[in-house]
Coordinates of C-alpha atoms and ligand atoms in Angstrom, one line a residue:
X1 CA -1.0 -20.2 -2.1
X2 CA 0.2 -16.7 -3.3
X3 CA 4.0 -18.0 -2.6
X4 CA 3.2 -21.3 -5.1
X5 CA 1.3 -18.7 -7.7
X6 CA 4.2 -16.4 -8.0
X7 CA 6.6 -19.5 -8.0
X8 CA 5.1 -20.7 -11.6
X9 CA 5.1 -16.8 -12.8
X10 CA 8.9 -16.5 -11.7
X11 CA 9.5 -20.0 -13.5
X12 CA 7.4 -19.2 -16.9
X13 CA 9.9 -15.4 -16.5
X14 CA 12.5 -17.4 -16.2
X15 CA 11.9 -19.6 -19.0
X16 CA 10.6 -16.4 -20.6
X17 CA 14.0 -14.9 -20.4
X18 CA 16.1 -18.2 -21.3
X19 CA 14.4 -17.9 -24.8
X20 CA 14.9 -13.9 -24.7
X21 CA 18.5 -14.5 -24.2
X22 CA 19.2 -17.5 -26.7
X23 CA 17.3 -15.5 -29.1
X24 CA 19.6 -12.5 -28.7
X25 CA 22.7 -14.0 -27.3
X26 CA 23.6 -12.8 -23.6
X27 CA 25.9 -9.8 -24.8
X28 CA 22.1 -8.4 -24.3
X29 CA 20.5 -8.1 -21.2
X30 CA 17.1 -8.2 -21.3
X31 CA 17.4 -5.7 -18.2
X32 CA 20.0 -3.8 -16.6
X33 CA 21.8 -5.3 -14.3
X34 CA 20.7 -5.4 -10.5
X35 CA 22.7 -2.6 -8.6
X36 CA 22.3 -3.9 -4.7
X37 CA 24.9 -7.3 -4.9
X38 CA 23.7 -9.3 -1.7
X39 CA 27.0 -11.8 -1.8
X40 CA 29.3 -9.2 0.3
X41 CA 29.9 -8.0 3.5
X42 CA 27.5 -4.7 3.1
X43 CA 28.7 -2.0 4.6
X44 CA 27.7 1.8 5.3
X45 CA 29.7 2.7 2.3
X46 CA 28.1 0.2 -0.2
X47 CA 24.5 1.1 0.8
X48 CA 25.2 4.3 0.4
X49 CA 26.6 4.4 -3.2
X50 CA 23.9 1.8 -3.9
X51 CA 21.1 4.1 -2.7
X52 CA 22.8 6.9 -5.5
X53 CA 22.8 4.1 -8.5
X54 CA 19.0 3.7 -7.0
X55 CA 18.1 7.2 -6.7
X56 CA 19.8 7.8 -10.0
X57 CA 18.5 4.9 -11.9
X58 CA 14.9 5.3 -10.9
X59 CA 14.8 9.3 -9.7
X60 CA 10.4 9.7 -10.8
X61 CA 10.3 7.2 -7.8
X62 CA 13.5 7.2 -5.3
X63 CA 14.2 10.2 -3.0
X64 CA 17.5 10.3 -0.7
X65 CA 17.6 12.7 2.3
X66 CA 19.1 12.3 5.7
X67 CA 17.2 12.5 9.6
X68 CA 20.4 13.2 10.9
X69 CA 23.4 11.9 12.3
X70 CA 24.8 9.2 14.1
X71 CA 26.8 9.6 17.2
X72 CA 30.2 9.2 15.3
X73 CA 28.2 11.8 12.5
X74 CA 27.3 9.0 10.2
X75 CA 24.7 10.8 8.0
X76 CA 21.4 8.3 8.7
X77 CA 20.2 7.6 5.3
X78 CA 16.4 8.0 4.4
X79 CA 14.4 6.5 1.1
X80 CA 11.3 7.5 -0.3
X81 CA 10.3 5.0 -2.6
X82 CA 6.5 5.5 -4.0
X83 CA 3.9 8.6 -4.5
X84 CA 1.3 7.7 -2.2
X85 CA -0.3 8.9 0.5
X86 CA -0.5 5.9 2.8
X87 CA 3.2 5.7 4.4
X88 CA 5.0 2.7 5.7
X89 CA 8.3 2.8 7.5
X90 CA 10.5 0.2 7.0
X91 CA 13.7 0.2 9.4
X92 CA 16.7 -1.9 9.5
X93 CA 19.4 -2.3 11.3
X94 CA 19.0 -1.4 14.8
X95 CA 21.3 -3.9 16.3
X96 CA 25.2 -3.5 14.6
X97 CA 25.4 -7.5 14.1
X98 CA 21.9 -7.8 12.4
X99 CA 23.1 -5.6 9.1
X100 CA 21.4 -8.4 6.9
X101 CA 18.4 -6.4 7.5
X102 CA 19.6 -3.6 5.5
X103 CA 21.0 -6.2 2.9
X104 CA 16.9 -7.1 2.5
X105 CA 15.9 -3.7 2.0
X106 CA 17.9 -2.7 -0.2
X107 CA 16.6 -5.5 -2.2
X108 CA 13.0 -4.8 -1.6
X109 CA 14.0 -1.2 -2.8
X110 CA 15.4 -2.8 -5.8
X111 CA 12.3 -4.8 -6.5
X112 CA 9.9 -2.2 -5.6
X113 CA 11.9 0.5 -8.3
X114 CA 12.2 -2.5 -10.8
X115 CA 8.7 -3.8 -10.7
X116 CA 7.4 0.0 -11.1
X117 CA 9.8 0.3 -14.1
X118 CA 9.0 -2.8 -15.9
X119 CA 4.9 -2.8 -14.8
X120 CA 5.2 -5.8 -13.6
X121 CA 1.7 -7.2 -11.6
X122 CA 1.3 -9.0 -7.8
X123 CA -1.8 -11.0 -8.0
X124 CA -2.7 -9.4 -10.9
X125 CA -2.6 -6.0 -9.4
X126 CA -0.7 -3.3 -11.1
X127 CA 2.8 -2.8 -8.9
X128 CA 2.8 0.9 -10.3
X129 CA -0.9 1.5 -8.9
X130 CA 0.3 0.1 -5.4
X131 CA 3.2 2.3 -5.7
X132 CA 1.2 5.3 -6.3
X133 CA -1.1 4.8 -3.9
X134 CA 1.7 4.2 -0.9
X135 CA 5.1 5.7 0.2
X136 CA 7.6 3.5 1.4
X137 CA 9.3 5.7 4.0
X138 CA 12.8 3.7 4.7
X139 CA 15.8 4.3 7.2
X140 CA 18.1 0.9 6.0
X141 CA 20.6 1.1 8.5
X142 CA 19.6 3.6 11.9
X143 CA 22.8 2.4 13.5
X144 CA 25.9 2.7 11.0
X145 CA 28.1 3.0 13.6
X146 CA 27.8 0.1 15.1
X147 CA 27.1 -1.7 11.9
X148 CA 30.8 -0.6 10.7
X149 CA 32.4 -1.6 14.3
X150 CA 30.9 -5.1 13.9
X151 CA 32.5 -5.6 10.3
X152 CA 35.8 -4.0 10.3
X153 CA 36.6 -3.6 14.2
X154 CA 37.9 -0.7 16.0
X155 CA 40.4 0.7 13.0
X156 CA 37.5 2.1 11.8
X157 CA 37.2 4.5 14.9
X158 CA 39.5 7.0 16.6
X159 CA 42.3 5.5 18.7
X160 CA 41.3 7.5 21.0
X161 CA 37.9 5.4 21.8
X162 CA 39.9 2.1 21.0
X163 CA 40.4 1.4 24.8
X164 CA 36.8 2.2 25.8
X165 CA 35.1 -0.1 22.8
X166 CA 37.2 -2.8 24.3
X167 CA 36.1 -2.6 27.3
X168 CA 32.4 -2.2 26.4
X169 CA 33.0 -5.5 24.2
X170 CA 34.1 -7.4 27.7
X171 CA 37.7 -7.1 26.4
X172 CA 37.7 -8.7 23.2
X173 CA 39.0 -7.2 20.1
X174 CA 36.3 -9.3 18.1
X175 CA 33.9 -7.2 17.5
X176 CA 31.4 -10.1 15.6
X177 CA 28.4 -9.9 18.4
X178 CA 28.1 -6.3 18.3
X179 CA 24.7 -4.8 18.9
X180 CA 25.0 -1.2 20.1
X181 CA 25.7 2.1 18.7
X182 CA 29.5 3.4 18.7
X183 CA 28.9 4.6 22.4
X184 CA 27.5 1.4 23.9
X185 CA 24.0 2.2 23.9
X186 CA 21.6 -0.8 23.0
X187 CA 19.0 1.2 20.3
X188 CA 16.6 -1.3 20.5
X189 CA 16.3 -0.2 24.5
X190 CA 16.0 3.2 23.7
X191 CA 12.2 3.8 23.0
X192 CA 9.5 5.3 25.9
X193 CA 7.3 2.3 25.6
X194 CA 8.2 0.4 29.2
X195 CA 12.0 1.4 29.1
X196 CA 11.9 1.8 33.3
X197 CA 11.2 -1.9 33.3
X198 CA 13.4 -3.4 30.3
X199 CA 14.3 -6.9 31.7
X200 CA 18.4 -8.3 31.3
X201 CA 19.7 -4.4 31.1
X202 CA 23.8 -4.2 31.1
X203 CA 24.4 -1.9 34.2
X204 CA 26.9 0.4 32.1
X205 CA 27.5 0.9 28.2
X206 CA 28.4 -2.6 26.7
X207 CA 28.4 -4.6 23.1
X208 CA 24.7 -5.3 23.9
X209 CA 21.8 -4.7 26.2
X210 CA 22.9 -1.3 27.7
X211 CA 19.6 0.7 27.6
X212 CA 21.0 4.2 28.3
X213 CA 20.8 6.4 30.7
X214 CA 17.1 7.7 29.6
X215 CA 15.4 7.0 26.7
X216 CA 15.9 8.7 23.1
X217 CA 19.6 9.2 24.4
X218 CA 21.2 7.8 21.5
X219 CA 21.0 10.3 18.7
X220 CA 20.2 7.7 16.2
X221 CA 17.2 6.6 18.2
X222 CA 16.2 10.7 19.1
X223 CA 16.3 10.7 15.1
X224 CA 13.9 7.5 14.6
X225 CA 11.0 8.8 17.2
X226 CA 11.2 12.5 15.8
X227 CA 10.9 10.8 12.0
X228 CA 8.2 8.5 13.0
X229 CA 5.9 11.3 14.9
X230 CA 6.3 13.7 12.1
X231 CA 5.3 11.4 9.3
X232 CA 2.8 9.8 11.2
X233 CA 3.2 6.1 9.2
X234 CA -0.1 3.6 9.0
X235 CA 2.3 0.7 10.3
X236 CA 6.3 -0.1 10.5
X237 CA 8.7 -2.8 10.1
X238 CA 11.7 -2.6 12.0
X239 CA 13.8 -5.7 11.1
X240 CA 15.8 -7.7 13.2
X241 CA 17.9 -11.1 12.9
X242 CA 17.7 -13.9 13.8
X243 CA 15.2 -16.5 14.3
X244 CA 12.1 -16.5 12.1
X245 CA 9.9 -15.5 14.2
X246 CA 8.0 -12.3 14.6
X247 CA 7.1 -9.7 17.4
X248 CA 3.9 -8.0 16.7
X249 CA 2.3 -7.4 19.7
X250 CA 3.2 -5.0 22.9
X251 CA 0.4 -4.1 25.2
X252 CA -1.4 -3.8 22.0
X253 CA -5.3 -2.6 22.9
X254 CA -8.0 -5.0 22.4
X255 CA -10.0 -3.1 20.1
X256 CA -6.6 -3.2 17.6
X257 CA -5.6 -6.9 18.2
X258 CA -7.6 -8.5 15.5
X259 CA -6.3 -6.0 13.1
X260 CA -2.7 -6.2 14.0
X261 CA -3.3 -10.1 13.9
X262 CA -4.1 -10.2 10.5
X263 CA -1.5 -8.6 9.1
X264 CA 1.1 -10.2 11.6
X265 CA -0.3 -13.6 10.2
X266 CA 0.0 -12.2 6.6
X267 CA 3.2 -11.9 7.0
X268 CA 3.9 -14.8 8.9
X269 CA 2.3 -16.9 6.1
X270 CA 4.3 -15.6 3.3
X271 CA 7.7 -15.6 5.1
X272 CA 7.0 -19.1 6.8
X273 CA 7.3 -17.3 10.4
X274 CA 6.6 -17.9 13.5
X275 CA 4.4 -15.4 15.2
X276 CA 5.8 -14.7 19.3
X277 CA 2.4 -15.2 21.6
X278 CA 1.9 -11.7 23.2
X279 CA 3.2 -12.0 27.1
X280 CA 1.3 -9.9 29.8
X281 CA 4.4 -9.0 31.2
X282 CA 6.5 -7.6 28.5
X283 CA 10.1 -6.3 28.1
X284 CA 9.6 -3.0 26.7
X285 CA 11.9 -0.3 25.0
X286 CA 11.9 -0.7 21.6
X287 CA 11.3 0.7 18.1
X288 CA 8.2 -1.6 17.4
X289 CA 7.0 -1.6 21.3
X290 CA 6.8 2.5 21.0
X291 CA 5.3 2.4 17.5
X292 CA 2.4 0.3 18.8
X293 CA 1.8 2.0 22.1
X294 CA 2.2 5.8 20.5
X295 CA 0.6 5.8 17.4
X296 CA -1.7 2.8 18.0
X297 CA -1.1 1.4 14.6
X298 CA 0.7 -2.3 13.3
X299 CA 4.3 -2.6 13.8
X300 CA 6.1 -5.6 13.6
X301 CA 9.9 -7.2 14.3
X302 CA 10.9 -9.9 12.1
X303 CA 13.8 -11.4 13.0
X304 CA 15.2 -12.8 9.8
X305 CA 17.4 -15.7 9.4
X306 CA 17.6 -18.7 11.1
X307 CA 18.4 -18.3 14.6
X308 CA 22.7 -18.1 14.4
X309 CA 23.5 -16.8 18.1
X310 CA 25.2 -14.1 18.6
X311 CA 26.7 -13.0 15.4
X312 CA 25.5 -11.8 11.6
X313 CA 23.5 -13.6 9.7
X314 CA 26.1 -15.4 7.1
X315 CA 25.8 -14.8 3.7
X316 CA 24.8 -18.0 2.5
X317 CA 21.9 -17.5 4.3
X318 CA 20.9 -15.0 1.7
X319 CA 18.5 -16.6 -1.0
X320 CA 16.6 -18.4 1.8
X321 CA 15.8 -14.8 3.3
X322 CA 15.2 -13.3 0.0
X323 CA 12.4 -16.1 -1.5
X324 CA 10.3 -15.4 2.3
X325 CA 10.6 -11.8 1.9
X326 CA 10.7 -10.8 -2.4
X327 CA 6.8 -10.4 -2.0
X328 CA 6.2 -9.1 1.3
X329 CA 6.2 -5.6 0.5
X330 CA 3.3 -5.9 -1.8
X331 CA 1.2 -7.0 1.2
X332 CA 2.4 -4.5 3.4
X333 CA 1.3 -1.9 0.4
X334 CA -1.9 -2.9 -0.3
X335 CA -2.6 -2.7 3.6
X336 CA -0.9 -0.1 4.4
X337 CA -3.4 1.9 1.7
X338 CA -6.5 0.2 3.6
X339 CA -5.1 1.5 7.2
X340 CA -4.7 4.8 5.3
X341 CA -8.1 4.3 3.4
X342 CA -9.6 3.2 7.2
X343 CA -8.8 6.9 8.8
X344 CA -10.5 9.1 5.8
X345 CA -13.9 8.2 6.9
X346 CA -14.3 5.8 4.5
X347 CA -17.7 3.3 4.5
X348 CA -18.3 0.2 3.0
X349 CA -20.7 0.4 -0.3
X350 CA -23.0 -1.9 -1.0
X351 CA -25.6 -2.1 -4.6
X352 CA -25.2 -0.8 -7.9
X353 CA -25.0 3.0 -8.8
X354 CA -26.1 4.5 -12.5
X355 CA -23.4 6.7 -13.6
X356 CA -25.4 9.8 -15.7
X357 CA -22.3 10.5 -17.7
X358 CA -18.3 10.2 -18.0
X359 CA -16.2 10.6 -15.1
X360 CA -12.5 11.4 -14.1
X361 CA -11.2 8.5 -12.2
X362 CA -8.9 8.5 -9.3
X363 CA -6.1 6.4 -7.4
X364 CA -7.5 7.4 -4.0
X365 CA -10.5 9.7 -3.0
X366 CA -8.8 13.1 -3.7
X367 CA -8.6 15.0 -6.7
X368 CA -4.5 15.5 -6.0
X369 CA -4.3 11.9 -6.8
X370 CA -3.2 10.8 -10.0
X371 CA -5.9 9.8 -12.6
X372 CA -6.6 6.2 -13.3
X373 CA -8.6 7.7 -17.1
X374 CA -12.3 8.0 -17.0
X375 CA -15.5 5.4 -16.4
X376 CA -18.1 5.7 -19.4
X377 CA -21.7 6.7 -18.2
X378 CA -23.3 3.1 -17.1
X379 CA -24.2 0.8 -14.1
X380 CA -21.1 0.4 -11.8
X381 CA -21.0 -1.7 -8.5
X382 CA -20.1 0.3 -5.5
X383 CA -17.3 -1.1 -3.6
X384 CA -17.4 1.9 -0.9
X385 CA -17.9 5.5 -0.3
X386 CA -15.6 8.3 1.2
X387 CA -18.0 11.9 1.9
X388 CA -19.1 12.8 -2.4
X389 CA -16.8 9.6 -3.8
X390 CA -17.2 6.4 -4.7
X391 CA -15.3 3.6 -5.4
X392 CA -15.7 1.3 -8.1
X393 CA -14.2 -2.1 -8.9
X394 CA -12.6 -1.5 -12.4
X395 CA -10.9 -4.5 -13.4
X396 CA -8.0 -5.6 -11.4
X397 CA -8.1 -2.4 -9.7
X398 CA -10.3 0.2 -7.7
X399 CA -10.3 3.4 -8.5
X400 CA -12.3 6.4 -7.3
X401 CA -14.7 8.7 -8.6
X402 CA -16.9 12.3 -8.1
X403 CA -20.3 11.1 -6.9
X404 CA -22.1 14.3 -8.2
X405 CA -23.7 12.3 -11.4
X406 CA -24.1 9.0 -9.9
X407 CA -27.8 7.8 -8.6
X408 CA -26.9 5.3 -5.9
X409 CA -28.6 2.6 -5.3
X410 CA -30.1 1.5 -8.3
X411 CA -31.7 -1.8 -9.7
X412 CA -32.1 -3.5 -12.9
X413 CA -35.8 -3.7 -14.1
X414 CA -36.7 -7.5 -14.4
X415 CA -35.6 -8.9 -17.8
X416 CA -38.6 -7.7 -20.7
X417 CA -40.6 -5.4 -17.9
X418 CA -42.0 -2.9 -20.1
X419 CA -44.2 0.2 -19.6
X420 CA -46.8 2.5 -22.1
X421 CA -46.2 6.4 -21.7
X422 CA -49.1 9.0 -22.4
X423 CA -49.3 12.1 -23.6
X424 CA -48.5 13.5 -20.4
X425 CA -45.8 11.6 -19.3
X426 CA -42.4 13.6 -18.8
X427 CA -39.1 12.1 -20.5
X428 CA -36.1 13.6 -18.5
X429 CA -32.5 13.2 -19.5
X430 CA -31.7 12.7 -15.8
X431 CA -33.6 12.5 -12.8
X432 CA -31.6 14.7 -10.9
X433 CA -32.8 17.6 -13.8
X434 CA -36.3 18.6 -13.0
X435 CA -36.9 19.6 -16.3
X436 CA -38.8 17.4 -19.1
X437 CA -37.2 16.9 -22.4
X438 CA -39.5 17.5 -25.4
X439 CA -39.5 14.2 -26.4
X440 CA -42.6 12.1 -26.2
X441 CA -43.6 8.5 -26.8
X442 CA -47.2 8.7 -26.1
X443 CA -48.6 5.4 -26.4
X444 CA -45.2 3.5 -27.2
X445 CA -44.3 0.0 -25.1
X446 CA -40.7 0.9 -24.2
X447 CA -38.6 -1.1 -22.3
X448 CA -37.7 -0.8 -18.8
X449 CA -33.8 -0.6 -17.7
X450 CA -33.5 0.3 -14.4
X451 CA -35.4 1.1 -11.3
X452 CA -33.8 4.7 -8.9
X453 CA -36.0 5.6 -6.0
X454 CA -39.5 6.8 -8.1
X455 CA -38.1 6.8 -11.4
X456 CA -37.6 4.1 -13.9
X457 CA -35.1 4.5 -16.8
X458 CA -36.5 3.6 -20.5
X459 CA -34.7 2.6 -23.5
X460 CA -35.7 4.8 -26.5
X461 CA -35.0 5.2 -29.8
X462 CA -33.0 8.4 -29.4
X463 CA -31.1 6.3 -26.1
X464 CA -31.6 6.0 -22.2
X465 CA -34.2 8.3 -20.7
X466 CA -35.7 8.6 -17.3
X467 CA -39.4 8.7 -16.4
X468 CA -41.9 9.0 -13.0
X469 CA -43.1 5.7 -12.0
X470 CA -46.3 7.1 -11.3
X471 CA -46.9 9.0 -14.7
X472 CA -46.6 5.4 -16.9
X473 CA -48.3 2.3 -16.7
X474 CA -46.0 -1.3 -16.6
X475 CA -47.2 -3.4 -19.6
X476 CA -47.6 -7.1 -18.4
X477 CA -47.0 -9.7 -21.5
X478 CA -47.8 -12.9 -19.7
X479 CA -49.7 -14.6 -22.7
X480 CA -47.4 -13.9 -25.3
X481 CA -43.1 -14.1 -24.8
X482 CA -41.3 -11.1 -24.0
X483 CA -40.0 -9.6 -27.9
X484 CA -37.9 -6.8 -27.9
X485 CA -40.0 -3.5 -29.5
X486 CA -38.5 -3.3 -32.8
X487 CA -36.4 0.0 -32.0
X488 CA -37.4 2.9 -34.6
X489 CA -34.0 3.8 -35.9
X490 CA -33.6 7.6 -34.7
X491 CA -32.9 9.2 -38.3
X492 CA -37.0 8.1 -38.9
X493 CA -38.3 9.9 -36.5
X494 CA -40.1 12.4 -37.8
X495 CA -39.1 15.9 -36.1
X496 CA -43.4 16.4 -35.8
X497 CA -43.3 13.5 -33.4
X498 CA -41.9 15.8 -31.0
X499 CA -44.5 17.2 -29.2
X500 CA -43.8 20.8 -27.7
X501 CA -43.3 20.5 -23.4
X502 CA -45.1 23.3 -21.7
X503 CA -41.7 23.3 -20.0
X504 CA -39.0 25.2 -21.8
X505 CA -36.7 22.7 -23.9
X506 CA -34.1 21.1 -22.6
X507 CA -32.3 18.1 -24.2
X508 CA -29.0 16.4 -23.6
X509 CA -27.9 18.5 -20.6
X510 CA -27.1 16.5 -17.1
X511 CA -27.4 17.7 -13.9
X512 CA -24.3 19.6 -11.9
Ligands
ZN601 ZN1 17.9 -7.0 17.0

């Protein structure tokens, strides 16, 4: 249903653009052009000047640094793409043959940087709010090595290794179903999550299935785990080819399957995968197997592409990949920022709350968090609370506030209740200030607004005030329909109206 929704807003952009361009002629683009072109072989070289014209283009929200270094000292790439807190690793790459990966999230970075630039909106949420409310943590291509054996063969490497990459590729000089790292090493066997007892392991360094001698051997890998345990993401993607189907599960505990279900399911629904049934006995050893079992959070491995044996996936196969995955990463934002949400004690709200007066509004429940603008004094439903915060549906969006001038849990007072005040009933401004107003409407019929704990808030003609339910009596008009009071316009009140308060004065002022 999403996938059909965003097929109409692509078409009506698309006709949207056709009448753009006719209007202007196409010697105008209506946007620059796209930097990452998905109809080459994409090598090391092209993602990395592709990650500059990213990082250039779009520098407020791309940032390039390296983990480290292949085995052959291929710097491996890193992306930061977002401001958020909540932080998803996206990983590609792995296995030398399977480099379409990296082709897809590239894109993804494209669309991610292009969205944010142009506002665009994923079921009518703001792509800029997702993007400041999540980091997308990316390594495109852990295994570059092996990526550039597989497209341009061994005179890419030393001659002195020549001989040995021969061998490891069972003699053949085509180098086309390449999975390892330059030295042989399998990376996708290289993760402490069941490596002892990885099933169909090469005995000695080889093209594929070689899981090393212990695990984290391969420097690439080493550079993965350290990356993952320092920046402690809220779930991963490490993609794969081919197949269409999707790994999501590895000895996952029972109290996280439903979770990691859900969002495996997601996935699978927008892509069109197929999601692998969890095996008792699994092959352990790698990237998404250790994620799981050491941080205890969602991982997944999509293998992308139909299934085409042992090879890359071909180009053509492109647009197919690109219409199951363009939305994707808007899914994975808005739960990765609920798994991040989940951990900061956060609890589900329920009722209506009676903000006292204007507040700052935040992204997330922190005041390092960018500001959303403010929310006017009023009624607000409470979506959920984190410590002193609350958050608040506001429009499309939810956005957090200070809870220090809300009263939770309020009601509306049933449509024309009404209530007569004495002499000695107390008008407060709020009732979280102790202190009476001088104001008094002794012997006036004033409406009722809303009901908070012992206190019911009347409409006036100077505005909203608060009184005790126990120092007015409710006025019951069941003869005669409900009229409004006609409301005395507040220049005509006569200043001698006001009696003094024993209390000292104190008007307009709102609790701290
Ligand atoms: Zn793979």
């Amino acid at each position: 249903m999403l996938i059909r929704h965003h097929r109409s807003k692509l078409l009506s952009l698309l006709v949207t653009t056709v009448l753009i361009c006719s209007l202007f002629g196409s010697a105008t683009p209506v946007h620059a052009a796209g930097i990452v072109n998905q109809s080459q072989i994409y090598t090391y070289e092209t993602m990395i000047r592709d990650m500059n014209a990213l990082a250039e283009r779009y520098p407020d929200l791309i940032r390039l640094s390296s983990i480290g270094e292949s085995e052959y000292n291929r710097k491996l790439w890193r992306m930061d793409v977002g401001k958020g807190p909540a932080i998803i690793l996206l990983n590609g790459s792995h296995h030398a043959r399977e480099w379409m990966t990296t082709v897809l999230i590239m894109s993804m970075v494209e669309n991610f940087a292009s969205s944010y630039a142009n506002n665009d909106t994923y079921n009518k949420i703001a792509v800029r709010d997702l993007l400041d409310r999540v980091t997308f943590v990316i390594i495109p291509m852990v295994n570059p090595d092996g990526v550039t054996l597989q497209q341009k063969g061994i005179s890419a490497f030393p001659s002195s290794v020549h001989e040995s990459l021969i061998r490891m590729n069972k003699g053949s000089r085509d180098f086309k179903r390449w999975k390892a790292n330059g030295k042989g090493v399998d990376l996708n066997r290289q993760y402490p999550a069941g490596w002892e007892s990885i099933r169909n392991t090469a005995s000695s360094n080889s093209y594929m299935n070689y899981k090393g001698q212990k695990p984290l051997q391969a420097k690439e890998a080493a550079a993965m785990a350290k990356l993952a345990r320092e920046i402690r993401p809220e779930l991963a993607m490490s993609y794969h080819s081919s197949g269409e189907i999707i790994f999501w599960n590895y000895r996952t505990k029972s109290e996280n399957l439903a979770r990691d279900r859900a969002l495996a399911s997601q996935y699978a629904s927008m892509t069109g995968y197929s999601l692998v049934a969890p095996s008792s006995n699994p092959s352990g050893g790698g990237f998404t197997d250790w994620f799981i079992s050491e941080f205890g959070r969602p991982a997944m491995t999509p293998e992308i592409g139909r299934a085409v044996g042992d090879t890359h996936v071909p180009l053509s196969e492109w647009s197919r990949i690109w219409k199951q995955h363009r939305d994707t990463g808007w899914m994975l934002a808005i739960e990765g920022y609920e798994l991040w949400l989940g951990k900061q004690d956060v609890k589900p709200g329920s009722g209506d709350f009676y903000l006292l007066s204007s507040e700052t509004s935040y992204q997330w429940p922190s005041p390092d968090s960018k500001t959303t603008g403010s929310l006017k004094a009023g009624t607000y439903k409470l979506t959920r609370t984190k410590g002193d915060w609350l958050e608040v549906a506001s429009g499309s969006s939810r956005v957090w506030i200070s809870g220090r001038n809300a009263l939770l849990g309020v009601t509306k007072a049933p449509e024309g209740l009404k209530v007569t005040l004495t002499k000695d009933t107390g008008i407060y401004t709020t009732p979280l200030q102790p202190k009476a107003t001088a104001l008094s409407y002794a012997g006036q019929k004033l409406m009722i607004r809303l009901v908070w704990k012992d206190w019911y808030q009347i409409q006036t003609s100077k505005g909203l005030f608060w009184v005790k339910v126990k120092q007015v009596s409710i006025v019951k008009e069941e003869e005669t329909p409900i009229v409004e009071e006609p409301e005395v316009p507040a220049e005509e009140v006569p200043q001698e109206e006001v009696l003094p308060s024993p209390e000292p004065v104190v008007q307009d002022t709102v609790a701290a």
